[in-house]
Tab-separated table of C-alpha atoms in Angstrom:
chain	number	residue	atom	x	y	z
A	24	UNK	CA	112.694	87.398	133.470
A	25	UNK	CA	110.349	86.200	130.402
A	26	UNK	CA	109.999	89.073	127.769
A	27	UNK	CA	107.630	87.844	124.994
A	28	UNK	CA	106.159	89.227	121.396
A	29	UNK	CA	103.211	88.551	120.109
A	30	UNK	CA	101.383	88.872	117.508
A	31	UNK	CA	97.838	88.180	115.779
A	32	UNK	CA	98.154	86.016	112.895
A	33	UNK	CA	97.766	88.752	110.474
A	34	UNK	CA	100.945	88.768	110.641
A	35	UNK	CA	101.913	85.714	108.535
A	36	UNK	CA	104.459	84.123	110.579
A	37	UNK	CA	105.170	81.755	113.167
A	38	UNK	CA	108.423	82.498	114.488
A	39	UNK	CA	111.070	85.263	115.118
A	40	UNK	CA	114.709	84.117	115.533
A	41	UNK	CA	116.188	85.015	119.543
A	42	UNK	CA	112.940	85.764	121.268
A	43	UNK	CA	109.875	84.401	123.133
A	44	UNK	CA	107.605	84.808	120.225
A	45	UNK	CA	103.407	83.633	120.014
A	46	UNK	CA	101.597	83.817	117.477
A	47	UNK	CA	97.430	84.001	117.972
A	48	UNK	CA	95.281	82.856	115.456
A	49	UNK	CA	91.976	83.885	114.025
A	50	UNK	CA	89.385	81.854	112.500
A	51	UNK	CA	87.952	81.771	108.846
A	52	UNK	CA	84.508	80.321	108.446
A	53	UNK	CA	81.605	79.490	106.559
A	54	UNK	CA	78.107	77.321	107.686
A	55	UNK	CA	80.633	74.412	106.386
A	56	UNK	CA	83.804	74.160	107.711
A	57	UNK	CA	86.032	76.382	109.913
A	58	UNK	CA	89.911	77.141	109.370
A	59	UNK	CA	92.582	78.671	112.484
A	60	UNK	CA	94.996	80.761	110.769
A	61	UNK	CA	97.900	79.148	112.974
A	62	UNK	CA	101.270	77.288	111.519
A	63	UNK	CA	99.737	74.218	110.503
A	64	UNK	CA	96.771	75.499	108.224
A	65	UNK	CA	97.180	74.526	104.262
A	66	UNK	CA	96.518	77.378	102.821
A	67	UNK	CA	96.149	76.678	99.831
A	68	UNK	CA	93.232	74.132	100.517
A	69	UNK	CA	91.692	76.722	102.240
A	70	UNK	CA	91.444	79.020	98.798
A	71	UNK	CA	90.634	76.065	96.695
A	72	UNK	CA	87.468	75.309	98.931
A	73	UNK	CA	86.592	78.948	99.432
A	74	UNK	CA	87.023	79.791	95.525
A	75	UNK	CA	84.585	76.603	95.510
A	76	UNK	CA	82.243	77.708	98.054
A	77	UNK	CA	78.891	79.796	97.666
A	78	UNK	CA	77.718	80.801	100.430
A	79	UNK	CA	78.874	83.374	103.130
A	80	UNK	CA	82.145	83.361	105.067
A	81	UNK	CA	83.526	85.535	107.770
A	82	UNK	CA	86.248	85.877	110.316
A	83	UNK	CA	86.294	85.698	114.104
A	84	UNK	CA	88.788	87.446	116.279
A	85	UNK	CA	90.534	85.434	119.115
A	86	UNK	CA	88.679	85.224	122.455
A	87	UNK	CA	89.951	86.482	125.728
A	88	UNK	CA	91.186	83.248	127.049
A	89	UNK	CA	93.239	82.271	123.898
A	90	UNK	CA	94.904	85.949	124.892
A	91	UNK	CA	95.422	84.843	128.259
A	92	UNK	CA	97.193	81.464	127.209
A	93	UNK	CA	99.514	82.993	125.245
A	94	UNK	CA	100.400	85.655	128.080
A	95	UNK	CA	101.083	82.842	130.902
A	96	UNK	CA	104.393	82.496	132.316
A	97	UNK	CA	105.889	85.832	131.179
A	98	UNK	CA	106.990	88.683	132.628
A	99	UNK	CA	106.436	91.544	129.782
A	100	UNK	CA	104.368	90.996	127.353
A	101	UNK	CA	104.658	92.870	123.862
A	102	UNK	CA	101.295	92.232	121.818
A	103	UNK	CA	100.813	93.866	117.940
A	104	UNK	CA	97.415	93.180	117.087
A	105	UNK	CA	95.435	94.303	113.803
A	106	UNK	CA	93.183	97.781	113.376
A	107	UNK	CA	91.166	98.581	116.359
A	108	UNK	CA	89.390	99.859	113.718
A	109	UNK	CA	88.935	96.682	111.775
A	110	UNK	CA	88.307	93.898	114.323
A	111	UNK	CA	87.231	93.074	117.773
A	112	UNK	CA	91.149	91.400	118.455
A	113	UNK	CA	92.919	94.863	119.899
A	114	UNK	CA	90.315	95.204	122.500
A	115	UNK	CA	90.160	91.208	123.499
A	116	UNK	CA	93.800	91.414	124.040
A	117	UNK	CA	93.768	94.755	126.178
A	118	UNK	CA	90.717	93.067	127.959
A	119	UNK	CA	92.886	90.037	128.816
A	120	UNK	CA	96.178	91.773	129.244
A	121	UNK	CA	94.251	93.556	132.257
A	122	UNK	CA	93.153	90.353	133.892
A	123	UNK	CA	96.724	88.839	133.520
A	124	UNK	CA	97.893	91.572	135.153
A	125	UNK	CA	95.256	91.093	137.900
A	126	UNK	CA	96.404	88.148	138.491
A	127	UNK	CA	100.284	88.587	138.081
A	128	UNK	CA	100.795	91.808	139.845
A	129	UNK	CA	104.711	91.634	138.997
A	130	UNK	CA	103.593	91.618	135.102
A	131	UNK	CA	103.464	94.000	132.392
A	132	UNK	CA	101.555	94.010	129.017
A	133	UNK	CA	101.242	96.005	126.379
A	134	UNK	CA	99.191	95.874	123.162
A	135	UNK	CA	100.122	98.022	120.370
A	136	UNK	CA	97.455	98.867	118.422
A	137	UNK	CA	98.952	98.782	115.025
A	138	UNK	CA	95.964	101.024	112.705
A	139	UNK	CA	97.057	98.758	110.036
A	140	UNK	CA	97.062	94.906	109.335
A	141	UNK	CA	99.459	92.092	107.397
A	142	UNK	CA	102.569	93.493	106.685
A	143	UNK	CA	102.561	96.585	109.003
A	144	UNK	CA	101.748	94.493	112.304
A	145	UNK	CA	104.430	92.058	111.138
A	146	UNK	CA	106.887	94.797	110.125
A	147	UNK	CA	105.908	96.159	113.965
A	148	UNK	CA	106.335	92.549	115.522
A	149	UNK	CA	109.819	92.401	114.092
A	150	UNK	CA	111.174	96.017	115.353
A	151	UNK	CA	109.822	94.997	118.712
A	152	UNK	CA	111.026	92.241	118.768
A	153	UNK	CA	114.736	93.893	117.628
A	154	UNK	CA	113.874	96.049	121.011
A	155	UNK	CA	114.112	93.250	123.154
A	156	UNK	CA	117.456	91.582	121.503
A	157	UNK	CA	119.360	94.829	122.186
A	158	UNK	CA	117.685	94.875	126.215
A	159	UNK	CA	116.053	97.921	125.535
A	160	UNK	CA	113.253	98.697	128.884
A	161	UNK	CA	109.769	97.781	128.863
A	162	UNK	CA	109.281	102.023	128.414
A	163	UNK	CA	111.589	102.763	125.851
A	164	UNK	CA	110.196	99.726	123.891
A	165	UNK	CA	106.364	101.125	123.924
A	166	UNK	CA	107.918	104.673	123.044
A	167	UNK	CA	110.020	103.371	120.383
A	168	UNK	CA	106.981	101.036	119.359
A	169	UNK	CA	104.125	103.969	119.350
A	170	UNK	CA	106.480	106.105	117.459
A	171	UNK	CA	107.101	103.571	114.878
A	172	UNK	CA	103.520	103.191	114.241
A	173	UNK	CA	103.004	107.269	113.075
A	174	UNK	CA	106.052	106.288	110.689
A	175	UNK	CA	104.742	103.264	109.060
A	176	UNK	CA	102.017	102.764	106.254
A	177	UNK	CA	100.779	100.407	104.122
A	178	UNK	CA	98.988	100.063	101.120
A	179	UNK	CA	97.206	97.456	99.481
A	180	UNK	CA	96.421	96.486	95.575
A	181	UNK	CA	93.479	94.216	95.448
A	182	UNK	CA	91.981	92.673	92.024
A	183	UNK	CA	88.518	91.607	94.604
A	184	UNK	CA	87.154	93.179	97.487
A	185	UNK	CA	84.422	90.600	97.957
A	186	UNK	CA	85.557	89.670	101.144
A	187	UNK	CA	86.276	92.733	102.660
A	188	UNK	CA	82.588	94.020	101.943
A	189	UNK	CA	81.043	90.724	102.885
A	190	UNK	CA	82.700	91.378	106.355
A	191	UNK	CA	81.980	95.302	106.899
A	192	UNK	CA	85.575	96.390	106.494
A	193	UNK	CA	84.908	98.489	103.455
A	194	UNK	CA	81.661	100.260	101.819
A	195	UNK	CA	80.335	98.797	99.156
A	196	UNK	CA	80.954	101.198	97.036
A	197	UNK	CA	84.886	100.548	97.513
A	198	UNK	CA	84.655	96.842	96.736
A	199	UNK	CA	82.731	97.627	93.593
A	200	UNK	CA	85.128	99.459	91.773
A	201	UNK	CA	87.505	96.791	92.068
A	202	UNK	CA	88.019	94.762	88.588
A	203	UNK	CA	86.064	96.934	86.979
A	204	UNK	CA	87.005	97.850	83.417
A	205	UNK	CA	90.093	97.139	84.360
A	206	UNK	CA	89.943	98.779	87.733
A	207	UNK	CA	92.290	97.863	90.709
A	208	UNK	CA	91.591	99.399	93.746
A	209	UNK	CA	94.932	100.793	95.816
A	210	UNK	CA	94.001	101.329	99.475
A	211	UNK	CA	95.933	102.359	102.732
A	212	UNK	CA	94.747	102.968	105.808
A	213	UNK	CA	94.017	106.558	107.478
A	214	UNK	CA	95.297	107.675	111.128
A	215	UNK	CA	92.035	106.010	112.466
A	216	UNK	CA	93.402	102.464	110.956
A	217	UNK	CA	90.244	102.317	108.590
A	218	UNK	CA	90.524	101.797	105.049
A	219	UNK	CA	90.739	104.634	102.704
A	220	UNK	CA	91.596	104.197	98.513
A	221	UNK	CA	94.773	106.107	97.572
A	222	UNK	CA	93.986	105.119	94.205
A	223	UNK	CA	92.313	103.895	91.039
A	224	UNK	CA	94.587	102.025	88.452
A	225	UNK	CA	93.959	100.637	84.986
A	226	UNK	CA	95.979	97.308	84.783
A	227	UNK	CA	99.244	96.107	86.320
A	228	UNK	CA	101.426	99.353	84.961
A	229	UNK	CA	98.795	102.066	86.124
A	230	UNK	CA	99.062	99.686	89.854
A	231	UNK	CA	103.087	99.839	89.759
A	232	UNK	CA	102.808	103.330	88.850
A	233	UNK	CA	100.072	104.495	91.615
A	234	UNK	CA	102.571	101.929	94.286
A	235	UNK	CA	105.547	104.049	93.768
A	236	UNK	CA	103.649	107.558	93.843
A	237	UNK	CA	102.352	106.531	97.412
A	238	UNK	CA	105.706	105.873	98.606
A	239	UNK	CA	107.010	109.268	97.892
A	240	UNK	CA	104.365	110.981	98.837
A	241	UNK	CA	104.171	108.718	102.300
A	242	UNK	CA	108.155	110.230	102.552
A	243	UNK	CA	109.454	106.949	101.940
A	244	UNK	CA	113.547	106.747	101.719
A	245	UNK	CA	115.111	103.981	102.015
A	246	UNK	CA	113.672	102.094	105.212
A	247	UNK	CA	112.030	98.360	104.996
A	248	UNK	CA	109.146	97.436	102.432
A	249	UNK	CA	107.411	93.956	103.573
A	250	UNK	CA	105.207	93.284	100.601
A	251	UNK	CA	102.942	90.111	101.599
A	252	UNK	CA	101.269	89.044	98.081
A	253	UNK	CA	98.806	86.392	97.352
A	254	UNK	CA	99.503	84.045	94.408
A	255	UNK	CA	101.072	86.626	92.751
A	256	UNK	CA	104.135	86.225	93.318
A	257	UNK	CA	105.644	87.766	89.605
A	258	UNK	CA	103.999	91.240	90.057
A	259	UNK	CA	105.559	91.237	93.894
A	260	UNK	CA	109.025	90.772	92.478
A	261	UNK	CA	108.496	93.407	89.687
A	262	UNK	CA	107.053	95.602	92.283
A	263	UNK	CA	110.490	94.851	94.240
A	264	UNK	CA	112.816	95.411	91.453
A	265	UNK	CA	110.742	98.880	90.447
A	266	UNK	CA	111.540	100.073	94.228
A	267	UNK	CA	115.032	99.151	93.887
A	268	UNK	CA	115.348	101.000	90.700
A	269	UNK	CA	114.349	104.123	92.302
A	270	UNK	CA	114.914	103.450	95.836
A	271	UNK	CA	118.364	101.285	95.743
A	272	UNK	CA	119.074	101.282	99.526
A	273	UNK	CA	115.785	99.866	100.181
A	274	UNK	CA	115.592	96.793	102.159
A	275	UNK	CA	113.004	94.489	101.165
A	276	UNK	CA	111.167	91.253	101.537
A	277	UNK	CA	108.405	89.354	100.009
A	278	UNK	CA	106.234	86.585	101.545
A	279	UNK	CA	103.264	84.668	100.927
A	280	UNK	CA	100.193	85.582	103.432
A	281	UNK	CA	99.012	83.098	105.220
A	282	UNK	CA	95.643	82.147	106.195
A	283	UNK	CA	93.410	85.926	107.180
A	284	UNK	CA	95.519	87.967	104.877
A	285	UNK	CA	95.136	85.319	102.203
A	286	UNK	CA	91.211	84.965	102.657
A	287	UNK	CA	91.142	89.090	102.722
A	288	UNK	CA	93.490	89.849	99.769
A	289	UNK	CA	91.948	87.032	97.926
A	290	UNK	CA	93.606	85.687	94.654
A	291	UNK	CA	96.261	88.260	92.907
A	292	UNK	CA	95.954	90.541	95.982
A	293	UNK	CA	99.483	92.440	97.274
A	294	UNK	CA	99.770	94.502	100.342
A	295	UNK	CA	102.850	96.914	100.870
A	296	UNK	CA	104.279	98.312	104.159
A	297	UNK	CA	106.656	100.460	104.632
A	298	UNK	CA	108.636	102.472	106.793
A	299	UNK	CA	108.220	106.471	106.093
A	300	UNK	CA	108.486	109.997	106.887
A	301	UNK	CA	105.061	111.191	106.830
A	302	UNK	CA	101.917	109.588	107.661
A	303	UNK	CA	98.213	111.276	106.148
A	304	UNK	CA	97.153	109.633	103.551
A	305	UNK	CA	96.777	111.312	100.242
A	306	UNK	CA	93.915	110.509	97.682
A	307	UNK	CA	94.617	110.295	93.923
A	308	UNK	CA	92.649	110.082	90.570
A	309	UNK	CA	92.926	107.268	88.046
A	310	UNK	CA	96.458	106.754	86.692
């Protein structure tokens, strides 16, 4: 029997060691030229010509069939795809998981909506995936799986919001208060899986300050922290060694974003998940 993961390209990587693992991309676009967020894209080309570009760019969610390629030939299928709430790519692979199913009767899929993007659908992808290493059953994966989800946030610290605007994931009124006077916009993402700001933060101090206020307020212990950060990779390792300080059990690990992450968190950008305790956001003033 084939048991397979997969996993949008939010993400941010290609492989996961002792399973059947796929990874689906999206696109990034402008009127010019057209990127797939898969293994071989050069990221950084793709932020040099963006940072270079003028005109409008946007994002395009996988179609149906590209969902349907990746399902063929397994048995169970385990799919973690971004926000319903944020793209069309949740419901393209529940629309295709259906037809597979039509037309393997003995299959199974299942697509985990994660509310959340980056670093929460890859820290998802990687306890399923643990799931299906240890045997566990098709059921008690999707419990286990839908369970995780209500314990997992993330949070994101974004020096631009451009993009996000541009592309109708956040108000306008959100993506202007980023970089002003100093401004940097923390955001997380409510039950719903839309975005929400947890905070406002003056410089890189008032950001570390507002990250590690989240976490214990989000019930954080000392469970995983992914933190995905884009060409910043100095303020994601002093984020890291802050956690430690406080949190020294903590287990975690920092990688570049790839392609959608990258073109969403733009330059400087960091997004956090984590595992945790509780799971409503909180709102806080300026620190």
């Amino acid at each position: 029997m084939i048991r397979r993961v997969i996993a949008d390209c939010s993400a941010d990587f290609a492989d996961i060691e002792g399973v059947d693992y796929r990874l689906v991309p999206l696109t990034i676009s402008t009127d010019e030229r057209s990127f797939t967020d898969d293994k071989d894209l050069d990221v950084n080309e793709m932020l040099d010509y963006l940072s270079k570009y003028n005109g409008p760019s946007h994002t395009a969610c996988p179609g149906i069939e590209q969902w349907m390629n990746s399902y063929e030939g397994a048995d169970e299928v385990f799919v973690v795809t971004l926000s319903e709430g944020l793209s069309g790519t949740y419901n393209a692979a529940v629309t295709a998981g259906n037809l597979y199913v039509e037309e393997h009767p003995n299959a199974k899929v299942h697509v985990f909506d994660s509310l959340s993007a980056g670093p929460e659908v890859r820290m998802l992808a990687d306890r399923i995936a643990e799931c299906v290493r240890d045997g566990m059953s098709y059921d008690e994966i999707i419990a286990l799986g839908d369970d995780y989800i209500k314990h997992s946030r993330i949070f994101f610290a974004l020096e631009s919001f451009h993009n996000f605007a541009a592309n109708g994931r956040v108000n306008k009124v959100v993506a202007a208060a980023a970089g002003l006077l100093g401004i940097r916009v923390l955001a997380t993402g409510d039950p719903t899986g839309q975005i929400t700001i947890a905070a406002k933060c003056r410089g890189e101090a008032g950001t570390l300050k507002a990250f590690l206020k989240n976490l214990e307020e989000a019930g954080y212990d000392s469970g995983r922290i992914y933190i995905a950060q884009c060409l910043n990779p100095g303020f994601a390792e002093r984020i890291r060694q802050a956690i430690l300080d406080k949190y020294p059990k903590a287990s975690i690990l920092i990688y570049e974003t790839r392609g959608l992450c990258s073109f969403y968190a733009e330059k400087g950008g960091i997004l956090l998940a984590c595992e945790c305790e509780k799971t409503t956001p909180k709102i806080y003033p300026v620190v």
